[in-house]
mmCIF file of C-alpha atoms in Angstrom:
data_model
loop_
_atom_site.group_PDB
_atom_site.id
_atom_site.type_symbol
_atom_site.label_atom_id
_atom_site.label_comp_id
_atom_site.label_asym_id
_atom_site.label_seq_id
_atom_site.Cartn_x
_atom_site.Cartn_y
_atom_site.Cartn_z
ATOM 1 C CA MET A 1467 -91.645 201.440 -117.162
ATOM 2 C CA ALA A 1468 -91.945 199.273 -114.129
ATOM 3 C CA LYS A 1469 -89.340 199.738 -111.410
ATOM 4 C CA ILE A 1470 -87.195 196.709 -110.831
ATOM 5 C CA THR A 1471 -86.254 196.060 -107.270
ATOM 6 C CA ARG A 1472 -83.578 193.607 -106.239
ATOM 7 C CA ARG A 1473 -84.119 191.386 -103.279
ATOM 8 C CA LEU A 1474 -81.066 190.948 -101.213
ATOM 9 C CA LEU A 1475 -80.514 187.421 -100.036
ATOM 10 C CA PRO A 1476 -79.807 187.091 -96.361
ATOM 11 C CA LYS A 1477 -76.142 186.748 -95.649
ATOM 12 C CA SER A 1478 -75.355 183.200 -94.657
ATOM 13 C CA LYS A 1479 -73.228 182.791 -91.641
ATOM 14 C CA PRO A 1480 -69.819 181.409 -92.474
ATOM 15 C CA THR A 1481 -69.576 177.840 -91.409
ATOM 16 C CA PRO A 1482 -66.969 177.447 -88.759
ATOM 17 C CA PRO A 1483 -64.024 175.235 -89.777
ATOM 18 C CA GLN A 1484 -64.325 171.658 -88.624
ATOM 19 C CA ARG A 1485 -62.341 170.972 -85.618
ATOM 20 C CA VAL A 1486 -60.099 167.983 -86.086
ATOM 21 C CA LYS A 1487 -59.293 166.137 -83.008
ATOM 22 C CA LYS A 1488 -55.582 166.522 -82.879
ATOM 23 C CA SER A 1489 -55.040 163.619 -80.548
ATOM 24 C CA ARG A 1490 -56.697 161.216 -82.951
ATOM 25 C CA ASN A 1491 -54.932 162.647 -85.992
ATOM 26 C CA ARG A 1492 -51.592 162.587 -84.243
ATOM 27 C CA ALA A 1493 -52.169 159.027 -83.198
ATOM 28 C CA ALA A 1494 -53.174 158.080 -86.715
ATOM 29 C CA ALA A 1495 -50.178 159.880 -88.129
ATOM 30 C CA GLY A 1496 -47.972 158.155 -85.623
ATOM 31 C CA GLN A 1497 -49.440 154.801 -86.586
ATOM 32 C CA GLY A 1498 -48.857 155.646 -90.217
ATOM 33 C CA ARG A 1499 -45.261 156.475 -89.534
ATOM 34 C CA GLU A 1500 -44.842 153.274 -87.528
ATOM 35 C CA LYS A 1501 -46.340 151.217 -90.312
ATOM 36 C CA SER A 1502 -44.149 152.858 -92.909
ATOM 37 C CA ALA A 1503 -41.104 152.432 -90.674
ATOM 38 C CA LYS A 1504 -41.731 148.745 -90.182
ATOM 39 C CA LYS A 1505 -39.536 146.495 -92.341
ATOM 40 C CA PRO A 1506 -41.149 143.734 -94.329
ATOM 41 C CA ALA A 1507 -41.590 140.615 -92.284
ATOM 42 C CA THR A 1508 -38.780 138.114 -92.671
ATOM 43 C CA LYS A 1509 -38.536 134.534 -91.627
ATOM 44 C CA PRO A 1510 -36.893 134.118 -88.267
ATOM 45 C CA VAL A 1511 -33.302 132.966 -88.607
ATOM 46 C CA PRO A 1512 -32.552 130.055 -86.321
ATOM 47 C CA ALA A 1513 -29.797 130.780 -83.882
ATOM 48 C CA ARG A 1514 -26.504 129.180 -84.804
ATOM 49 C CA ALA A 1515 -25.422 126.415 -82.559
ATOM 50 C CA THR A 1516 -22.377 127.453 -80.664
ATOM 51 C CA LYS A 1517 -19.427 125.146 -81.122
ATOM 52 C CA LYS A 1518 -18.406 123.321 -78.048
ATOM 53 C CA PRO A 1519 -14.834 124.037 -77.092
ATOM 54 C CA ILE A 1520 -12.552 121.229 -78.208
ATOM 55 C CA LYS A 1521 -11.203 119.390 -75.256
ATOM 56 C CA ALA A 1522 -7.456 119.137 -75.181
ATOM 57 C CA ILE A 1523 -6.298 115.591 -75.810
ATOM 58 C CA LYS A 1524 -4.645 114.123 -72.785
ATOM 59 C CA PRO A 1525 -1.006 113.418 -73.665
ATOM 60 C CA TRP A 1526 0.225 109.852 -73.551
ATOM 61 C CA THR A 1527 2.268 108.928 -70.536
ATOM 62 C CA PRO A 1528 5.730 107.396 -71.060
ATOM 63 C CA ALA A 1529 4.351 104.104 -69.733
ATOM 64 C CA GLU A 1530 1.558 104.133 -72.322
ATOM 65 C CA VAL A 1531 3.971 104.869 -75.178
ATOM 66 C CA ARG A 1532 6.218 102.025 -74.084
ATOM 67 C CA GLU A 1533 3.227 99.705 -73.823
ATOM 68 C CA ALA A 1534 2.020 100.585 -77.332
ATOM 69 C CA PHE A 1535 5.366 99.918 -79.007
ATOM 70 C CA SER A 1536 5.891 96.778 -76.941
ATOM 71 C CA ARG A 1537 2.653 95.453 -78.429
ATOM 72 C CA PHE A 1538 3.766 96.404 -81.938
ATOM 73 C CA ARG A 1539 7.090 94.641 -81.397
ATOM 74 C CA THR A 1540 5.418 91.494 -80.067
ATOM 75 C CA ALA A 1541 3.109 91.350 -83.082
ATOM 76 C CA ASN A 1542 5.853 92.140 -85.634
ATOM 77 C CA PRO A 1543 9.398 91.965 -84.223
ATOM 78 C CA GLU A 1544 11.177 92.864 -87.495
ATOM 79 C CA PRO A 1545 8.948 95.141 -89.578
ATOM 80 C CA LYS A 1546 10.127 95.787 -93.108
ATOM 81 C CA GLY A 1547 9.427 98.592 -95.523
ATOM 82 C CA GLU A 1548 7.320 97.454 -98.453
ATOM 83 C CA LEU A 1549 9.343 99.190 -101.179
ATOM 84 C CA GLU A 1550 11.433 96.547 -102.944
ATOM 85 C CA HIS A 1551 15.102 97.409 -103.433
ATOM 86 C CA LEU A 1552 18.514 95.810 -103.872
ATOM 87 C CA ASN A 1553 20.897 98.367 -102.346
ATOM 88 C CA PRO A 1554 20.940 101.953 -101.015
ATOM 89 C CA TYR A 1555 20.797 103.372 -104.548
ATOM 90 C CA THR A 1556 17.739 101.373 -105.616
ATOM 91 C CA LEU A 1557 16.112 102.231 -102.262
ATOM 92 C CA LEU A 1558 16.715 105.922 -102.953
ATOM 93 C CA VAL A 1559 15.238 105.623 -106.444
ATOM 94 C CA ALA A 1560 12.225 103.677 -105.168
ATOM 95 C CA VAL A 1561 11.448 106.281 -102.495
ATOM 96 C CA VAL A 1562 11.725 109.132 -105.025
ATOM 97 C CA LEU A 1563 9.341 107.263 -107.332
ATOM 98 C CA SER A 1564 6.893 106.587 -104.491
ATOM 99 C CA ALA A 1565 5.858 110.231 -104.067
ATOM 100 C CA GLN A 1566 2.065 110.376 -104.595
ATOM 101 C CA ALA A 1567 2.083 106.707 -105.569
ATOM 102 C CA THR A 1568 1.520 103.397 -103.817
ATOM 103 C CA ASP A 1569 4.345 101.083 -102.838
ATOM 104 C CA ALA A 1570 2.662 98.283 -104.778
ATOM 105 C CA GLY A 1571 2.535 100.397 -107.926
ATOM 106 C CA VAL A 1572 6.201 101.379 -107.566
ATOM 107 C CA ASN A 1573 7.279 97.774 -106.982
ATOM 108 C CA LYS A 1574 5.478 96.643 -110.115
ATOM 109 C CA ALA A 1575 7.519 99.103 -112.185
ATOM 110 C CA THR A 1576 10.891 98.777 -110.458
ATOM 111 C CA ARG A 1577 11.141 94.982 -110.524
ATOM 112 C CA GLU A 1578 12.043 95.102 -114.209
ATOM 113 C CA LEU A 1579 13.885 98.427 -113.958
ATOM 114 C CA PHE A 1580 16.295 97.317 -111.242
ATOM 115 C CA ARG A 1581 17.248 94.241 -113.199
ATOM 116 C CA VAL A 1582 18.875 96.459 -115.832
ATOM 117 C CA ALA A 1583 19.763 99.555 -113.767
ATOM 118 C CA ASP A 1584 20.755 99.085 -110.128
ATOM 119 C CA THR A 1585 23.578 101.665 -110.026
ATOM 120 C CA PRO A 1586 23.821 105.343 -111.025
ATOM 121 C CA GLN A 1587 26.124 104.438 -113.917
ATOM 122 C CA LYS A 1588 23.709 101.878 -115.335
ATOM 123 C CA MET A 1589 20.794 104.300 -114.927
ATOM 124 C CA LEU A 1590 22.611 106.936 -116.988
ATOM 125 C CA ALA A 1591 23.422 104.329 -119.600
ATOM 126 C CA LEU A 1592 19.743 103.422 -119.765
ATOM 127 C CA GLY A 1593 18.792 107.058 -120.394
ATOM 128 C CA GLU A 1594 15.756 109.131 -119.554
ATOM 129 C CA GLN A 1595 13.574 107.994 -122.451
ATOM 130 C CA LYS A 1596 13.968 104.284 -121.724
ATOM 131 C CA LEU A 1597 13.561 104.957 -118.012
ATOM 132 C CA ARG A 1598 10.185 106.519 -118.779
ATOM 133 C CA ASP A 1599 9.086 103.323 -120.487
ATOM 134 C CA TYR A 1600 9.775 101.340 -117.321
ATOM 135 C CA ILE A 1601 7.988 103.704 -114.935
ATOM 136 C CA LYS A 1602 5.151 105.051 -117.120
ATOM 137 C CA THR A 1603 2.555 103.311 -114.921
ATOM 138 C CA ILE A 1604 3.577 105.547 -112.001
ATOM 139 C CA GLY A 1605 2.027 108.990 -111.575
ATOM 140 C CA LEU A 1606 4.140 111.986 -112.631
ATOM 141 C CA TYR A 1607 6.561 109.586 -114.326
ATOM 142 C CA ARG A 1608 8.040 112.159 -116.702
ATOM 143 C CA ASN A 1609 9.167 114.479 -113.927
ATOM 144 C CA LYS A 1610 10.313 111.549 -111.812
ATOM 145 C CA ALA A 1611 12.412 110.191 -114.675
ATOM 146 C CA LYS A 1612 14.178 113.561 -114.942
ATOM 147 C CA ASN A 1613 14.878 113.534 -111.209
ATOM 148 C CA VAL A 1614 16.261 109.990 -111.225
ATOM 149 C CA ILE A 1615 18.645 110.811 -114.069
ATOM 150 C CA ALA A 1616 19.655 114.091 -112.393
ATOM 151 C CA LEU A 1617 20.264 112.520 -108.978
ATOM 152 C CA SER A 1618 22.266 109.724 -110.629
ATOM 153 C CA GLU A 1619 24.479 112.322 -112.313
ATOM 154 C CA LYS A 1620 24.959 114.154 -109.011
ATOM 155 C CA LEU A 1621 25.819 110.962 -107.144
ATOM 156 C CA ILE A 1622 28.589 110.221 -109.650
ATOM 157 C CA ALA A 1623 29.860 113.796 -109.836
ATOM 158 C CA GLU A 1624 29.824 114.653 -106.127
ATOM 159 C CA PHE A 1625 29.640 111.445 -104.096
ATOM 160 C CA GLY A 1626 31.669 108.919 -106.060
ATOM 161 C CA GLY A 1627 28.566 107.041 -107.159
ATOM 162 C CA GLU A 1628 27.603 106.264 -103.532
ATOM 163 C CA VAL A 1629 24.451 107.275 -101.687
ATOM 164 C CA PRO A 1630 25.464 109.827 -99.009
ATOM 165 C CA ARG A 1631 24.916 109.200 -95.312
ATOM 166 C CA THR A 1632 23.769 112.617 -94.080
ATOM 167 C CA ARG A 1633 20.336 114.189 -94.261
ATOM 168 C CA ALA A 1634 21.632 117.446 -95.742
ATOM 169 C CA GLU A 1635 23.450 115.654 -98.567
ATOM 170 C CA LEU A 1636 20.485 113.415 -99.302
ATOM 171 C CA GLU A 1637 18.107 116.378 -99.389
ATOM 172 C CA SER A 1638 20.396 118.086 -101.910
ATOM 173 C CA LEU A 1639 19.598 115.387 -104.486
ATOM 174 C CA PRO A 1640 16.925 116.148 -107.116
ATOM 175 C CA GLY A 1641 13.525 114.767 -106.101
ATOM 176 C CA ALA A 1642 14.603 113.920 -102.546
ATOM 177 C CA GLY A 1643 13.086 115.683 -99.543
ATOM 178 C CA ARG A 1644 13.221 115.183 -95.795
ATOM 179 C CA LYS A 1645 11.004 112.086 -95.818
ATOM 180 C CA THR A 1646 13.147 110.452 -98.531
ATOM 181 C CA ALA A 1647 16.299 111.227 -96.564
ATOM 182 C CA ASN A 1648 14.813 109.770 -93.375
ATOM 183 C CA VAL A 1649 13.752 106.553 -95.117
ATOM 184 C CA VAL A 1650 17.193 106.027 -96.667
ATOM 185 C CA LEU A 1651 19.021 106.842 -93.441
ATOM 186 C CA ASN A 1652 16.821 104.443 -91.499
ATOM 187 C CA MET A 1653 16.551 101.518 -93.903
ATOM 188 C CA ALA A 1654 19.961 101.659 -95.586
ATOM 189 C CA TYR A 1655 22.122 102.882 -92.720
ATOM 190 C CA GLY A 1656 20.202 101.981 -89.548
ATOM 191 C CA GLU A 1657 19.746 105.544 -88.300
ATOM 192 C CA HIS A 1658 16.976 106.209 -85.744
ATOM 193 C CA THR A 1659 15.013 108.556 -87.988
ATOM 194 C CA MET A 1660 11.250 109.072 -88.190
ATOM 195 C CA ALA A 1661 9.988 109.199 -91.766
ATOM 196 C CA VAL A 1662 6.515 110.743 -91.657
ATOM 197 C CA ASP A 1663 4.286 109.792 -94.553
ATOM 198 C CA THR A 1664 0.503 110.153 -94.778
ATOM 199 C CA HIS A 1665 -0.065 107.021 -92.644
ATOM 200 C CA VAL A 1666 2.294 108.041 -89.853
ATOM 201 C CA PHE A 1667 0.859 111.571 -89.876
ATOM 202 C CA ARG A 1668 -2.692 110.236 -89.510
ATOM 203 C CA VAL A 1669 -1.901 107.707 -86.765
ATOM 204 C CA ALA A 1670 0.163 110.164 -84.729
ATOM 205 C CA ASN A 1671 -2.610 112.777 -84.815
ATOM 206 C CA ARG A 1672 -5.631 110.520 -84.504
ATOM 207 C CA THR A 1673 -4.324 108.551 -81.549
ATOM 208 C CA GLY A 1674 -2.838 111.619 -79.882
ATOM 209 C CA LEU A 1675 0.565 109.929 -79.731
ATOM 210 C CA ALA A 1676 2.427 112.849 -81.336
ATOM 211 C CA PRO A 1677 -0.028 115.434 -82.688
ATOM 212 C CA GLY A 1678 1.214 118.092 -85.081
ATOM 213 C CA ASN A 1679 0.046 120.351 -87.896
ATOM 214 C CA THR A 1680 2.907 119.429 -90.216
ATOM 215 C CA PRO A 1681 4.948 116.294 -90.923
ATOM 216 C CA LEU A 1682 7.947 117.967 -89.314
ATOM 217 C CA GLU A 1683 6.025 118.662 -86.087
ATOM 218 C CA VAL A 1684 4.900 115.033 -85.974
ATOM 219 C CA GLU A 1685 8.448 113.823 -86.682
ATOM 220 C CA LEU A 1686 9.917 115.892 -83.861
ATOM 221 C CA GLY A 1687 7.084 114.840 -81.549
ATOM 222 C CA LEU A 1688 7.763 111.160 -82.219
ATOM 223 C CA GLU A 1689 11.463 111.664 -81.614
ATOM 224 C CA ARG A 1690 10.619 113.119 -78.202
ATOM 225 C CA VAL A 1691 8.189 110.444 -77.007
ATOM 226 C CA VAL A 1692 9.367 107.148 -78.560
ATOM 227 C CA PRO A 1693 11.831 105.286 -76.313
ATOM 228 C CA ALA A 1694 15.265 104.686 -77.850
ATOM 229 C CA GLU A 1695 14.851 100.916 -77.935
ATOM 230 C CA PHE A 1696 11.912 101.257 -80.371
ATOM 231 C CA LYS A 1697 13.173 104.068 -82.605
ATOM 232 C CA LEU A 1698 14.777 101.913 -85.282
ATOM 233 C CA HIS A 1699 11.455 100.322 -86.267
ATOM 234 C CA ALA A 1700 8.986 102.905 -84.910
ATOM 235 C CA HIS A 1701 8.051 104.536 -88.208
ATOM 236 C CA HIS A 1702 7.597 101.129 -89.889
ATOM 237 C CA TRP A 1703 5.213 99.991 -87.160
ATOM 238 C CA LEU A 1704 3.227 103.213 -87.516
ATOM 239 C CA ILE A 1705 3.171 103.021 -91.331
ATOM 240 C CA LEU A 1706 1.889 99.447 -91.280
ATOM 241 C CA HIS A 1707 -0.622 100.279 -88.550
ATOM 242 C CA GLY A 1708 -1.998 103.161 -90.612
ATOM 243 C CA ARG A 1709 -1.999 101.174 -93.851
ATOM 244 C CA TYR A 1710 -3.811 98.097 -92.577
ATOM 245 C CA THR A 1711 -5.600 98.988 -89.333
ATOM 246 C CA CYS A 1712 -5.989 102.717 -88.656
ATOM 247 C CA LEU A 1713 -7.419 103.381 -92.105
ATOM 248 C CA ALA A 1714 -8.295 106.882 -93.256
ATOM 249 C CA ARG A 1715 -12.025 106.366 -93.845
ATOM 250 C CA LYS A 1716 -13.017 103.281 -91.911
ATOM 251 C CA PRO A 1717 -10.497 102.576 -89.171
ATOM 252 C CA ARG A 1718 -10.635 99.016 -87.894
ATOM 253 C CA CYS A 1719 -10.794 99.901 -84.219
ATOM 254 C CA GLU A 1720 -12.096 96.467 -83.258
ATOM 255 C CA VAL A 1721 -8.784 94.801 -84.210
ATOM 256 C CA CYS A 1722 -6.468 97.647 -83.208
ATOM 257 C CA LEU A 1723 -3.653 96.611 -80.892
ATOM 258 C CA ILE A 1724 -3.731 99.920 -79.059
ATOM 259 C CA ASN A 1725 -7.450 100.768 -79.047
ATOM 260 C CA ASP A 1726 -7.483 101.031 -75.242
ATOM 261 C CA LEU A 1727 -4.645 103.581 -75.345
ATOM 262 C CA CYS A 1728 -5.902 105.579 -78.337
ATOM 263 C CA ARG A 1729 -7.234 109.066 -77.540
ATOM 264 C CA TRP A 1730 -9.440 109.382 -80.641
ATOM 265 C CA PRO A 1731 -12.954 110.387 -79.444
ATOM 266 C CA GLU A 1732 -14.633 108.684 -82.433
ATOM 267 C CA LYS A 1733 -13.113 105.249 -81.986
ATOM 268 C CA THR A 1734 -15.701 102.500 -82.235
ATOM 269 C CA VAL A 1735 -14.656 100.408 -79.244
#
């Protein structure tokens, strides 16, 4: 039997491990980390424009205030309120009805009403339901009818059927607030009060005559700056100016009597 011999293969030298350049790998790893750390690209947000500080409105001088009201007096020496009335009671009722309504709309309803009910006694005799029929064209007429009946009852029960002459007593009546009291005191009894409605509030703030954040602030501001000789008619002049000239949306600066005195930065003259 033939002898089998095994040939031993020469041992191959182990291949040395590949050297990895650490600097490159580290750099690549670093780049990988940087890429993964980067947030997705977003559109650049434009920087917000910084608001310019509002310049303080220069207060009116006493001479300017006097000049403004002198012009109003020359143009309209005896201004009248536009709410139609026959006596202090009908004036009170008209002002209560005028809340959130126009004077023209109130007058349209009260012309017929006051022919049949111009005293608290007659108003109670008319009754709430029939009163509603007269004033149903006025906003919030149901609630206003309740207030008119209630204030009529209180006038008879506590004031002998007469409209009181003090602000506190007037404000105690249903439906009557500070503005209502000021209107009645001024128009019925000649008191130097400042009734601030939406027109007066706008004119006082826009012109810088008596700026304020609330009607009361404007009222007190007007009382401070308006000379005594103009106080009786001051709020009527301002109401009419706001209603027909210094309009809310498109003020008529070109025909304004006081456009040279007005502090409004957006005036068109």
